[in-house]
PDB file of C-alpha atoms in Angstrom:
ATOM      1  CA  UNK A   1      51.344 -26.632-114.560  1.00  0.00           C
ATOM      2  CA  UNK A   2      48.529 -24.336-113.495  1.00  0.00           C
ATOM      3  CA  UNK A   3      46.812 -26.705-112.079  1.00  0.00           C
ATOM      4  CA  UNK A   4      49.418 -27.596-109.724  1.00  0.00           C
ATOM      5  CA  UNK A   5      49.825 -24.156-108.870  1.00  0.00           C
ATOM      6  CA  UNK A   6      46.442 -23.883-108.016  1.00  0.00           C
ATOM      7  CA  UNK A   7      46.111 -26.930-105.619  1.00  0.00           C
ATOM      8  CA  UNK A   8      50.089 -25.645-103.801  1.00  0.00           C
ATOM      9  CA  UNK A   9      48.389 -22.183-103.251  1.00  0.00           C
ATOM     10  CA  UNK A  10      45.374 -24.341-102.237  1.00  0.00           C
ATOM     11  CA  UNK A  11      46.919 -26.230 -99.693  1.00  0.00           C
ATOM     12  CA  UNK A  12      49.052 -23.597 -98.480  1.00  0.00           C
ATOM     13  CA  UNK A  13      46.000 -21.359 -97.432  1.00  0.00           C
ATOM     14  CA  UNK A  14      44.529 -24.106 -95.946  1.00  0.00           C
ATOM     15  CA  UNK A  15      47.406 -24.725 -93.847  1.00  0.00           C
ATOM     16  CA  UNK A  16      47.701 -21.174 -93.137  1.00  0.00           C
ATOM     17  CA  UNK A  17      44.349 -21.202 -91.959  1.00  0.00           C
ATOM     18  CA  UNK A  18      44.648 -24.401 -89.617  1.00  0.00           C
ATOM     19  CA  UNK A  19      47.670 -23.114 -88.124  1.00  0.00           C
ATOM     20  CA  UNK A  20      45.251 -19.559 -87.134  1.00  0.00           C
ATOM     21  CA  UNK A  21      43.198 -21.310 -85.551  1.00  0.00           C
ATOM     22  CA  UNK A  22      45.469 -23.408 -83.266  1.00  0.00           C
ATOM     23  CA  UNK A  23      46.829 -20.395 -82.660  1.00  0.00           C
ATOM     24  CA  UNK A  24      43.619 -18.732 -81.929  1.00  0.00           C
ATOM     25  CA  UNK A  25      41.979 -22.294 -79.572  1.00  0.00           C
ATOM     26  CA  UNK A  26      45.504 -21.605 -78.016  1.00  0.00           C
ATOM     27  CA  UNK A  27      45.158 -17.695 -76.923  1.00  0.00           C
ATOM     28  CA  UNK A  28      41.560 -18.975 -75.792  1.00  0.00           C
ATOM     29  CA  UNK A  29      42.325 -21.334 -73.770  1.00  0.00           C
ATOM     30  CA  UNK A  30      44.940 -19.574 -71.858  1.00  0.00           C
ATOM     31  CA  UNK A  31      42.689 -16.683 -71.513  1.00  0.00           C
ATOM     32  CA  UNK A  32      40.148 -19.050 -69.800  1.00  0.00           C
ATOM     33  CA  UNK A  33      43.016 -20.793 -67.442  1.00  0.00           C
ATOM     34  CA  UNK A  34      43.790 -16.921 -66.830  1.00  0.00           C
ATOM     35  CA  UNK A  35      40.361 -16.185 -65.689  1.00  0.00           C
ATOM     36  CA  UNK A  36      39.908 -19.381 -63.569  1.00  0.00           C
ATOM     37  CA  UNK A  37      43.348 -19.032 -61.411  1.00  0.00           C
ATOM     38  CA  UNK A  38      41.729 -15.327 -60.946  1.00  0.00           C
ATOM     39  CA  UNK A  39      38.005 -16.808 -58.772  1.00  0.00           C
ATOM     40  CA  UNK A  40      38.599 -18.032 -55.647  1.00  0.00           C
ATOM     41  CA  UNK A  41      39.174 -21.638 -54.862  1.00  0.00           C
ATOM     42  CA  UNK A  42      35.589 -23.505 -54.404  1.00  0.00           C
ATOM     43  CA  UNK A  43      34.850 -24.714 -50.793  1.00  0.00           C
ATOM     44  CA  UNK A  44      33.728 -28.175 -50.213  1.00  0.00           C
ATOM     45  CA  UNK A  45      30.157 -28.105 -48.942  1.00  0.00           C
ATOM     46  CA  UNK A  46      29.972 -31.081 -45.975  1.00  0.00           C
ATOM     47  CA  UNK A  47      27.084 -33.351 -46.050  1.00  0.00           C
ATOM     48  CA  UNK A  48      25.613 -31.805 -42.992  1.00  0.00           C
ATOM     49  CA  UNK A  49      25.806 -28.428 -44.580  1.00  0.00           C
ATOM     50  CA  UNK A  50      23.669 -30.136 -47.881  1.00  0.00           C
ATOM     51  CA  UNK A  51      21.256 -31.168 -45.694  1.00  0.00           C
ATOM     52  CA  UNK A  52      20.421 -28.140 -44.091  1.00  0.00           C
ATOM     53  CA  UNK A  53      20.103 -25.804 -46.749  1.00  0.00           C
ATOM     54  CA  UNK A  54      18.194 -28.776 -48.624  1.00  0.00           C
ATOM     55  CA  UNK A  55      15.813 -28.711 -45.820  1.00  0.00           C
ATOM     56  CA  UNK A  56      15.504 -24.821 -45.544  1.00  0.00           C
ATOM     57  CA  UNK A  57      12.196 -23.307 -46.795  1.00  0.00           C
ATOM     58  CA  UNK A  58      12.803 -20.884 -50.152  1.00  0.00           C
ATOM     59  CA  UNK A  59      12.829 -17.685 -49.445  1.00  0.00           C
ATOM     60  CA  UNK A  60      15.159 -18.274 -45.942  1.00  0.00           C
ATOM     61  CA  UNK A  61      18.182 -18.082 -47.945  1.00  0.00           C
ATOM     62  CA  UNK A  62      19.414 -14.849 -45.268  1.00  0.00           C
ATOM     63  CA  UNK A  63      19.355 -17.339 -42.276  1.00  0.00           C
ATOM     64  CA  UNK A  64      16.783 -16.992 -38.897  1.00  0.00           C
ATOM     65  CA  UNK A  65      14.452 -14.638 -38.866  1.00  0.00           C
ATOM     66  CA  UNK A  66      14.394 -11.600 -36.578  1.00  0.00           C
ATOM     67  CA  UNK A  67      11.481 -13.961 -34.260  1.00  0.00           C
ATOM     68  CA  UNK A  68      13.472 -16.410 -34.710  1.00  0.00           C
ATOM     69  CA  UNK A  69      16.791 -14.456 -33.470  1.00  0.00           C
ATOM     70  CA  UNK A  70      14.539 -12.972 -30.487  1.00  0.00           C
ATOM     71  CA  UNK A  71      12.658 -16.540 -29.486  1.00  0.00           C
ATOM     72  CA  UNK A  72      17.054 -17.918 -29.274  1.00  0.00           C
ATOM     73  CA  UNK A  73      17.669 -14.979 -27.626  1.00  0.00           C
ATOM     74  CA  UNK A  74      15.354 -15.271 -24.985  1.00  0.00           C
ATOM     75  CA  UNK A  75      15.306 -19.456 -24.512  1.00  0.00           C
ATOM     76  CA  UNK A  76      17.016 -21.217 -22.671  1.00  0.00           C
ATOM     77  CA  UNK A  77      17.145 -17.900 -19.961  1.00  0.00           C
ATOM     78  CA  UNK A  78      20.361 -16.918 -19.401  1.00  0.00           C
ATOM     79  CA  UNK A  79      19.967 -15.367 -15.747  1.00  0.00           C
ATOM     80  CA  UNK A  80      22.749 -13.930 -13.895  1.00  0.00           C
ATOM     81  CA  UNK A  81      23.119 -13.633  -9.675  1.00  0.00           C
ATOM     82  CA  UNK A  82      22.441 -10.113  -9.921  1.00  0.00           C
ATOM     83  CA  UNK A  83      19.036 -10.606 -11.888  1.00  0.00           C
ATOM     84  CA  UNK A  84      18.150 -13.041  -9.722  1.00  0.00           C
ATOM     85  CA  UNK A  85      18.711 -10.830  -6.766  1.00  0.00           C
ATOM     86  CA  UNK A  86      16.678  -8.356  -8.383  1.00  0.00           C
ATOM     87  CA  UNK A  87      13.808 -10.687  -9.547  1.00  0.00           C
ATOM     88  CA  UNK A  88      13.545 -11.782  -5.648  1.00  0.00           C
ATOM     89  CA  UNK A  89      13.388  -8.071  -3.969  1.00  0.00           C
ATOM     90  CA  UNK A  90      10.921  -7.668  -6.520  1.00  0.00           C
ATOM     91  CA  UNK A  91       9.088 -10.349  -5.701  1.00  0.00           C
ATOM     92  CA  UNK A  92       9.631  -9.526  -1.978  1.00  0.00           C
ATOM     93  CA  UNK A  93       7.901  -5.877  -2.898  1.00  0.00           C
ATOM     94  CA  UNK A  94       5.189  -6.773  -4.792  1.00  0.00           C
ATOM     95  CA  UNK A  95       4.121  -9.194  -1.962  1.00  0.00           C
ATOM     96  CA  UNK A  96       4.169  -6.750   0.756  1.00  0.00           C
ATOM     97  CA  UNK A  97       2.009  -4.174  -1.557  1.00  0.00           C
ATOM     98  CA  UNK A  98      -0.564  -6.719  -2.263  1.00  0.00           C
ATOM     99  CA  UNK A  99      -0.816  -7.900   1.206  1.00  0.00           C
ATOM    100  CA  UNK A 100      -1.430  -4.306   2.234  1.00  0.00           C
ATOM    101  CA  UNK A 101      -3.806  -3.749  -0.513  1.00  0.00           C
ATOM    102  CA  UNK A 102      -5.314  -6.482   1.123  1.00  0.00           C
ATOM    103  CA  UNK A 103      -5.531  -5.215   4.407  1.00  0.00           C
ATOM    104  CA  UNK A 104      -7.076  -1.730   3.626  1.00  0.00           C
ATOM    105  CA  UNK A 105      -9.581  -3.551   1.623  1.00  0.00           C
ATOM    106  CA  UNK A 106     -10.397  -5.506   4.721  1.00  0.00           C
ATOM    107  CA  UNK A 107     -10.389  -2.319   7.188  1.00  0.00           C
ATOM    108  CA  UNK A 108     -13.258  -0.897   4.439  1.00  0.00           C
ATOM    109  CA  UNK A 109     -15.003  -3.762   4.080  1.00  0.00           C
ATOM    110  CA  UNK A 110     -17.456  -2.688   6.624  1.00  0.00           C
ATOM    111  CA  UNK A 111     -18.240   0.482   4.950  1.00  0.00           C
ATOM    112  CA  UNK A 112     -18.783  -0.865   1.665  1.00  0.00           C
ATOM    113  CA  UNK A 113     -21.450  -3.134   2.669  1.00  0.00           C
ATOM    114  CA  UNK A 114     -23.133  -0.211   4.863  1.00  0.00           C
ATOM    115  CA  UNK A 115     -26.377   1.096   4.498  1.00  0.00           C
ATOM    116  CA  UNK A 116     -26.870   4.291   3.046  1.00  0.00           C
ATOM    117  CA  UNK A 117     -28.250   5.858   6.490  1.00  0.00           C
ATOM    118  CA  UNK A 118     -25.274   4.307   8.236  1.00  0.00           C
ATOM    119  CA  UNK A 119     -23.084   6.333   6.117  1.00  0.00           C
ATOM    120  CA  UNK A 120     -25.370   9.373   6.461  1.00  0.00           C
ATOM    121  CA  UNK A 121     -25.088   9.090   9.941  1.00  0.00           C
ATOM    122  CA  UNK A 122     -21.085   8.292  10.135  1.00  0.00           C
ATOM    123  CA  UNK A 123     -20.621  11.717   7.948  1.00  0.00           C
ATOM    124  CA  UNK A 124     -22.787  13.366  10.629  1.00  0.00           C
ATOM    125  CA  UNK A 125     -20.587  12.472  13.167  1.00  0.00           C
ATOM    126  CA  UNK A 126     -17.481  13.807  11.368  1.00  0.00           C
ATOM    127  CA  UNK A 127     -19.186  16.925  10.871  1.00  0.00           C
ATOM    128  CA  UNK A 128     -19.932  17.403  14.504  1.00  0.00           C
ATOM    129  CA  UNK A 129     -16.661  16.399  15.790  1.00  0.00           C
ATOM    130  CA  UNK A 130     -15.556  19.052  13.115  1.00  0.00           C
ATOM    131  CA  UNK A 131     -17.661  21.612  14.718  1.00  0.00           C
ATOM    132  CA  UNK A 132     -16.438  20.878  17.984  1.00  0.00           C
ATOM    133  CA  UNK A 133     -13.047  21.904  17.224  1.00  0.00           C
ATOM    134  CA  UNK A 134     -14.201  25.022  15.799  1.00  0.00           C
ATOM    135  CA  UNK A 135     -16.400  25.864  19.076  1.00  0.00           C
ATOM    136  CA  UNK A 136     -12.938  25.190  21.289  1.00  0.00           C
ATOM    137  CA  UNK A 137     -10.772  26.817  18.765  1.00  0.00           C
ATOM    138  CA  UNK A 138     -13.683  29.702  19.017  1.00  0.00           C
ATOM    139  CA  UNK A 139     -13.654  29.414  22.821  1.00  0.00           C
ATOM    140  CA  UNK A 140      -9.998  30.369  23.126  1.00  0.00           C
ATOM    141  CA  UNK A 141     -10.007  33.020  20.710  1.00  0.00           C
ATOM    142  CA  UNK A 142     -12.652  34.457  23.169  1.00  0.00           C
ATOM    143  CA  UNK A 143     -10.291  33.947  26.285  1.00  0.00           C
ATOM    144  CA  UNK A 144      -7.499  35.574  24.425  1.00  0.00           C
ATOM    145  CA  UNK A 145     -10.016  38.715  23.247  1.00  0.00           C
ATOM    146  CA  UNK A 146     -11.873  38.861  27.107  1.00  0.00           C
ATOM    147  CA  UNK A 147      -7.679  39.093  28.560  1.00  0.00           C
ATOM    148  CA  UNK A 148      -6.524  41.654  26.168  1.00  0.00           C
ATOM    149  CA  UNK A 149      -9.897  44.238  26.079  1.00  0.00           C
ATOM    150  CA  UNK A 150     -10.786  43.128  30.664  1.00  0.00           C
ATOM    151  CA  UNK A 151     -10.215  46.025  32.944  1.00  0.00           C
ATOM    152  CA  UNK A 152      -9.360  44.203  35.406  1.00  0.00           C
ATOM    153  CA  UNK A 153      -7.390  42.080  34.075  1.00  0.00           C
ATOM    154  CA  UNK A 154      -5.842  40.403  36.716  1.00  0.00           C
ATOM    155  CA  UNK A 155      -9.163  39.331  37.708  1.00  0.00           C
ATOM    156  CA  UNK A 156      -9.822  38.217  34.584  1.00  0.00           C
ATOM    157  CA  UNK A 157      -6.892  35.693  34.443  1.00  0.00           C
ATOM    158  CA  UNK A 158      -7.764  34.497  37.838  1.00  0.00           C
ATOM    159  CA  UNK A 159     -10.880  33.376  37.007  1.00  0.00           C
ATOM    160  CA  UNK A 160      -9.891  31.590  33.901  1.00  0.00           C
ATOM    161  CA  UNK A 161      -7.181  30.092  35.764  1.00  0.00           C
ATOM    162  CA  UNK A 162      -9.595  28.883  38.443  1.00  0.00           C
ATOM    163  CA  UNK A 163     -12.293  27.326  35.292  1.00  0.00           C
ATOM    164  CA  UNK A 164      -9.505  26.052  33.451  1.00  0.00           C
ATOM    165  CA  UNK A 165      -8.560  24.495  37.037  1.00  0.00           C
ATOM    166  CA  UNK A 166     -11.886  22.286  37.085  1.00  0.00           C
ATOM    167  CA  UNK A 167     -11.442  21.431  33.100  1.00  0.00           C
ATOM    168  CA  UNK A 168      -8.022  19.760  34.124  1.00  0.00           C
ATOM    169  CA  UNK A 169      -9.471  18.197  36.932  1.00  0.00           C
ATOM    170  CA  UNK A 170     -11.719  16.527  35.250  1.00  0.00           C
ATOM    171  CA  UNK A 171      -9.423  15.074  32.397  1.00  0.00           C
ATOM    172  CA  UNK A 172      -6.948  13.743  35.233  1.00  0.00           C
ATOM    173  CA  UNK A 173     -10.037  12.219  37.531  1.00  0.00           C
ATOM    174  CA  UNK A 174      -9.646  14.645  40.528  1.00  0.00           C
ATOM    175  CA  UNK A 175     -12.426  16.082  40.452  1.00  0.00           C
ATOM    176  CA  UNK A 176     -16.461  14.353  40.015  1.00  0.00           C
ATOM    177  CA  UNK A 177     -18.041  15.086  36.885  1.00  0.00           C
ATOM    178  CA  UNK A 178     -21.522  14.998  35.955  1.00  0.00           C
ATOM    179  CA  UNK A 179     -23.700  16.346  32.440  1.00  0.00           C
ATOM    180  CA  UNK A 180     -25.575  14.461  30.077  1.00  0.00           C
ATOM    181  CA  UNK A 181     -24.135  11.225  28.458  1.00  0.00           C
ATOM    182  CA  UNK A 182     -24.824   7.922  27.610  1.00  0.00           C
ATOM    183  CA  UNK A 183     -24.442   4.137  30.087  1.00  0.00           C
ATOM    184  CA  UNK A 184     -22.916   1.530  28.068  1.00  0.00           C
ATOM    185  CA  UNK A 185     -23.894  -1.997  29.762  1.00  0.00           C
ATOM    186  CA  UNK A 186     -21.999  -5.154  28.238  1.00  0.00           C
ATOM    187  CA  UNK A 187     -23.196  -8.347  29.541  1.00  0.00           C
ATOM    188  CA  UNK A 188     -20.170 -11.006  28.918  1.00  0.00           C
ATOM    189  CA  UNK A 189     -21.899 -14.579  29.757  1.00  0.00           C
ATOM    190  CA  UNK A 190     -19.436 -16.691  28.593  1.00  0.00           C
ATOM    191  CA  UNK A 191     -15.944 -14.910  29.194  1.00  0.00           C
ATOM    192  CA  UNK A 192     -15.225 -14.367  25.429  1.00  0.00           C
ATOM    193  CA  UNK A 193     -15.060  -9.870  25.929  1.00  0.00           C
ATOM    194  CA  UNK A 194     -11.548  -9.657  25.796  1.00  0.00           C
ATOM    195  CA  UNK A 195      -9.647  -6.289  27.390  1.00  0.00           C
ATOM    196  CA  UNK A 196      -8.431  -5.119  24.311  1.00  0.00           C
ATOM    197  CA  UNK A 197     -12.291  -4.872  22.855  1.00  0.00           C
ATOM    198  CA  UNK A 198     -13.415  -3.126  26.003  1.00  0.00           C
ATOM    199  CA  UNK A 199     -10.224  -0.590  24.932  1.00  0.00           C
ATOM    200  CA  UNK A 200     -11.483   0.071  21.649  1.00  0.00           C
ATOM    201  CA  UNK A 201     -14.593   1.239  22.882  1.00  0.00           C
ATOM    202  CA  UNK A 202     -12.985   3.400  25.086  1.00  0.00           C
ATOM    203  CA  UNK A 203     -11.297   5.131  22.044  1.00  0.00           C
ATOM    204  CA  UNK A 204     -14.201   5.408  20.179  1.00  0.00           C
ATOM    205  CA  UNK A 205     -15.846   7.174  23.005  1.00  0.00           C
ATOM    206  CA  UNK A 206     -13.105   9.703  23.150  1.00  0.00           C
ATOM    207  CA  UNK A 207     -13.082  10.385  19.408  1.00  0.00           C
ATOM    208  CA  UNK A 208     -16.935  10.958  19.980  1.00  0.00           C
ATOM    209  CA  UNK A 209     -15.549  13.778  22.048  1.00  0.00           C
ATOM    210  CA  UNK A 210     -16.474  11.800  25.369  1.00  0.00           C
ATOM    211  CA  UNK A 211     -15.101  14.364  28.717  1.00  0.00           C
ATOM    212  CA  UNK A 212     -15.193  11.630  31.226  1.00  0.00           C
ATOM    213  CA  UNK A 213     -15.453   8.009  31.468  1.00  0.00           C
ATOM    214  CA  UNK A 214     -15.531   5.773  34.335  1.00  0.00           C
ATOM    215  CA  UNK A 215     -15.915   1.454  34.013  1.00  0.00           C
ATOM    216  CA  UNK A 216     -17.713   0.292  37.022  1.00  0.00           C
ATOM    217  CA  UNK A 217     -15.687   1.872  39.796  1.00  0.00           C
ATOM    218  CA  UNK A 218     -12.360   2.968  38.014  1.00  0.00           C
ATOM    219  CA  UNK A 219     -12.150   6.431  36.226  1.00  0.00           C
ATOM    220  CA  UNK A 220     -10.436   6.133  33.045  1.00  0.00           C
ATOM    221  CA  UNK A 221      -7.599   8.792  32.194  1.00  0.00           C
ATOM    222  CA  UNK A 222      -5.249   9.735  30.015  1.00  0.00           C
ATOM    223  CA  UNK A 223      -2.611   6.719  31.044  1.00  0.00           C
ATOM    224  CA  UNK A 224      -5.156   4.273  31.514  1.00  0.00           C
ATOM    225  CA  UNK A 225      -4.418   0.622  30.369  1.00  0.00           C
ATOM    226  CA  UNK A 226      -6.528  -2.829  29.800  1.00  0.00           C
ATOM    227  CA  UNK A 227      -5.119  -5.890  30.368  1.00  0.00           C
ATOM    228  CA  UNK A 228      -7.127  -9.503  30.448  1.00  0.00           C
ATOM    229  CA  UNK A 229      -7.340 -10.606  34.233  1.00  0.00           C
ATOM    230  CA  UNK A 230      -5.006 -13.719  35.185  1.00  0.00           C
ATOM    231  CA  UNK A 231      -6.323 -17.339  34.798  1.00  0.00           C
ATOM    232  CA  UNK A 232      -8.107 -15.847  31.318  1.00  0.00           C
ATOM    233  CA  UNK A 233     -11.333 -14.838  32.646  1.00  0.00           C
ATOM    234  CA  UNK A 234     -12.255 -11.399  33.226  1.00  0.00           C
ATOM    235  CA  UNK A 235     -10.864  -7.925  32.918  1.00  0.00           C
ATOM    236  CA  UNK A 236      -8.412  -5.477  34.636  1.00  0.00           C
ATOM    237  CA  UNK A 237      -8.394  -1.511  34.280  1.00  0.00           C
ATOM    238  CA  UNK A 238      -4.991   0.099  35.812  1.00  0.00           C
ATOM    239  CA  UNK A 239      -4.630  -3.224  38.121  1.00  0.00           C
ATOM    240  CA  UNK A 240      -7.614  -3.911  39.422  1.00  0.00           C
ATOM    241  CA  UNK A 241      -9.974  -6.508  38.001  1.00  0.00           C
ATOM    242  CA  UNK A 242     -13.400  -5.227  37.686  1.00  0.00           C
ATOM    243  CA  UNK A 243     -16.536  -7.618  37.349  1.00  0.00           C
ATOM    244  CA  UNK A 244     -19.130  -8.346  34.789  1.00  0.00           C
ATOM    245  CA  UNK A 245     -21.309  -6.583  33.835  1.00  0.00           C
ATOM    246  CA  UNK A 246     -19.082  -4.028  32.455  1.00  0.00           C
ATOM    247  CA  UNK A 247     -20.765  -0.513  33.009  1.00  0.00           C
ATOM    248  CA  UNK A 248     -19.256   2.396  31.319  1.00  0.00           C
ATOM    249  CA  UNK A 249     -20.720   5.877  32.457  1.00  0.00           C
ATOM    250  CA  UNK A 250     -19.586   8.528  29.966  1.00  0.00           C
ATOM    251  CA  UNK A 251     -20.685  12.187  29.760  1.00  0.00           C
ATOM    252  CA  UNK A 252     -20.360  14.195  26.629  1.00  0.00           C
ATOM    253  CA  UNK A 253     -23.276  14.587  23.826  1.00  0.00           C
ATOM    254  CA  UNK A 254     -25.102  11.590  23.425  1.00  0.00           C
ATOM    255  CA  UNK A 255     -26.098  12.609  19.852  1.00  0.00           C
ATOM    256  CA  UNK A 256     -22.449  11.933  18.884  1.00  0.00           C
ATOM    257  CA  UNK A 257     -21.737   9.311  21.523  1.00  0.00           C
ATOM    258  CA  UNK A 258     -24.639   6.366  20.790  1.00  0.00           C
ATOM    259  CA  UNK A 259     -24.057   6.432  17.063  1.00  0.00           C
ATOM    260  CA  UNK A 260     -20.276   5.974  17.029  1.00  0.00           C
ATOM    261  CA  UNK A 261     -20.686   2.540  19.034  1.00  0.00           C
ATOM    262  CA  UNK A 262     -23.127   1.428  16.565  1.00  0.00           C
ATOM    263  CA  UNK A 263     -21.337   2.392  13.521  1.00  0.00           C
ATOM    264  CA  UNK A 264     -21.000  -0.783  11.061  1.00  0.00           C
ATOM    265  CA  UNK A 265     -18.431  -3.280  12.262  1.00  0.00           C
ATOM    266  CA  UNK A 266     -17.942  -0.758  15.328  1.00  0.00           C
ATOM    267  CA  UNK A 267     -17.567  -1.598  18.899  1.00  0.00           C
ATOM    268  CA  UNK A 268     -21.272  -3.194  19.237  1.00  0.00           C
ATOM    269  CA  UNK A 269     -21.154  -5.392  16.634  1.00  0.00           C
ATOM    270  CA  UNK A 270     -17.614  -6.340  17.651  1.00  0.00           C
ATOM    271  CA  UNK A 271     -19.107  -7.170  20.853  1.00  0.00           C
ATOM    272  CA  UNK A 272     -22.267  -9.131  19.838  1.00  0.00           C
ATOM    273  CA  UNK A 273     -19.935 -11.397  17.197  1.00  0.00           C
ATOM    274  CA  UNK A 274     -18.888 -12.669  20.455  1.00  0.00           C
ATOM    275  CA  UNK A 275     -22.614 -13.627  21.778  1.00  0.00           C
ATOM    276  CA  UNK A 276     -22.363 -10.721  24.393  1.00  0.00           C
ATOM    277  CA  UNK A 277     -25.276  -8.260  25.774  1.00  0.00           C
ATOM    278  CA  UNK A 278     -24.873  -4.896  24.856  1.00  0.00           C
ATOM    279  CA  UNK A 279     -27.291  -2.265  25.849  1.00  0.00           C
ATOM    280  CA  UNK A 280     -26.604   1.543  25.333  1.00  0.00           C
ATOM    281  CA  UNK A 281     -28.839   3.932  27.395  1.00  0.00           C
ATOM    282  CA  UNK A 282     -28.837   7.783  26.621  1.00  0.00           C
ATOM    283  CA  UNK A 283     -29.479  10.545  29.731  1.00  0.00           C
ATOM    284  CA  UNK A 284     -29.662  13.988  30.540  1.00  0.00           C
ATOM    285  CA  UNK A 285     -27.377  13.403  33.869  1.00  0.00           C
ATOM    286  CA  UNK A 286     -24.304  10.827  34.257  1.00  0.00           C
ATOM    287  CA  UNK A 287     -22.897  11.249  37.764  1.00  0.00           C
ATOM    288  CA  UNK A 288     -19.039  10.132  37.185  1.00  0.00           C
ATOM    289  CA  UNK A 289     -17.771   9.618  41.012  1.00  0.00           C
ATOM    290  CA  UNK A 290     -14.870   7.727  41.202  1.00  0.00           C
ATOM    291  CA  UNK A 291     -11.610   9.537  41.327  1.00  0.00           C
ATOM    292  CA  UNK A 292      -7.968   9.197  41.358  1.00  0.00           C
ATOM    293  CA  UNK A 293      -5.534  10.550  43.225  1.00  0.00           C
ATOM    294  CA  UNK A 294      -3.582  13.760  42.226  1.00  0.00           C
ATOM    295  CA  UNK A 295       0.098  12.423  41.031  1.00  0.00           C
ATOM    296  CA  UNK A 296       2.834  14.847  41.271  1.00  0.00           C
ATOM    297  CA  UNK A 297       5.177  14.110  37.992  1.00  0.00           C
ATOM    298  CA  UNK A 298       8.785  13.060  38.922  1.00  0.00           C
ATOM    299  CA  UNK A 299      10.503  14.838  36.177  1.00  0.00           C
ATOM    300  CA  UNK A 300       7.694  17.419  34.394  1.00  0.00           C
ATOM    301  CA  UNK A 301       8.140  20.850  35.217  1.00  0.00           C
ATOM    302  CA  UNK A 302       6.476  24.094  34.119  1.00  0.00           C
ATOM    303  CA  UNK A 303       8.308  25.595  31.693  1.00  0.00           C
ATOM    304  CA  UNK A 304       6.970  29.470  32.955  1.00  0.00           C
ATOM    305  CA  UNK A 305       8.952  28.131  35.972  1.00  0.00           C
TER     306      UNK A 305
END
């Protein structure tokens, strides 16, 4: 009767303790259907997808690199009209700079491949042109000190005017000239002298402080002009045609004269490039003769008038 007892208590804590479980497999389970309905849904990955982040290196898990964003970024160009516009006028700019660059370098070409005495002797020249002004500059200073302190100074003035009379006369070609100078002879055998090189040695000459120059039988003046004679051969000065050889008589300081023709890549060299004669004679007297009429201006007045 015990023993029956026994096994009824038996089975009924074994039943009681089956049933606790169920129940507790139960409360489980719904906590873990609980906790799944809570995560997001999963995303299908697309075979595509797999493939790339198969074939992406370990460590690349963030995506492209910042090169990588900035090589994309960059290529293909993505250029708009207005860039383009820009990229042309700045292509336009550059162009013109270098081609100017260019040209300066060619203007001082010459000088770089002078000789040191060349360029001893160029400087020279500056400083005596230099000292030129300051004689003039000196020279009217003078003037103005001799009118202010004269007694007479009515006198005074006259004679001035009368001096400064002779000075203009000479720059216009009224008046003959003479003093020392140089004779520059260019011997043109086959036609090549050209007017406009026969002009630049006229402007050398006057930056050499030349007073008076005259080419063969025409004085040269302020408005005086070049211009190559018709048919191509031969040279005119203010309309009329002059003939070889071309003499030019200048008077001024020969010291400063001779050396700016012969300056490197100057007016002789010029000259002798094209196979002509050039011969440069310094003297203590150069007679410049020819003159030109006295032209009343048309519209010029004095303005003491």
């Amino acid at each position: 009767m015990s023993t029956e007892h026994g096994k009824h208590a038996d089975n009924t804590e074994h039943g009681n303790h089956t049933e606790h479980g169920k129940h507790a497999e139960h409360a489980q389970s719904r906590e873990q259907h609980r906790y799944r309905k809570e995560l997001p849904a999963e995303v299908p990955v697309s075979s595509e997808a797999s493939a790339q982040a198969a074939a992406r290196e370990p460590g690349d898990e963030a995506g492209l690199t910042g090169r990588q964003r900035l090589v994309q970024g960059l290529w293909p160009p993505r250029v708009s009209r207005a860039q383009l516009t820009v990229a042309v006028l700045l292509f336009v700019l550059g162009l013109g700079l270098a081609i100017q660059v260019r040209s300066n370098s060619d203007d001082n070409s010459a000088l770089r491949g002078a000789r040191q005495e060349d360029l001893v002797r160029i400087l020279d020249e500056l400083d005596d042109r230099t000292q030129r002004l300051e004689d003039e500059k000196q020279g009217l200073e003078d003037q103005r000190t001799e009118l202010e302190n004269s007694s007479d100074q009515a006198e005074e003035a006259r004679k001035q005017t009368v001096e400064k009379e002779k000075q203009l006369g000479i720059l216009a070609g009224t008046v003959a000239a003479q003093g020392p100078g140089i004779t520059l002879t260019v011997t043109d055998s086959k036609g090549a002298v050209e007017a406009d090189m026969l002009l630049d040695a006229v402007q050398e000459l006057r930056a050499a402080g030349a007073e008076a120059i005259q080419v063969n039988d025409v004085r040269v003046v302020a408005n005086t002009y070049l211009t190559d004679a018709s048919g191509g051969k031969g040279v005119s000065v203010d309309g009329q045609k002059i003939g070889q050889p071309y003499v030019f008589k200048v008077i001024g300081k020969p010291q400063d004269l001779e050396p700016a023709l012969n300056i490197p890549g100057g007016v002789v060299q010029t000259l002798e490039k094209e196979q002509a004669t050039v011969v440069v004679n310094r003297s203590q007297k150069i007679v410049v003769d020819a003159l030109r009429a006295a032209r009343q201006p048309d519209y010029a007045r004095s303005s003491s008038e």
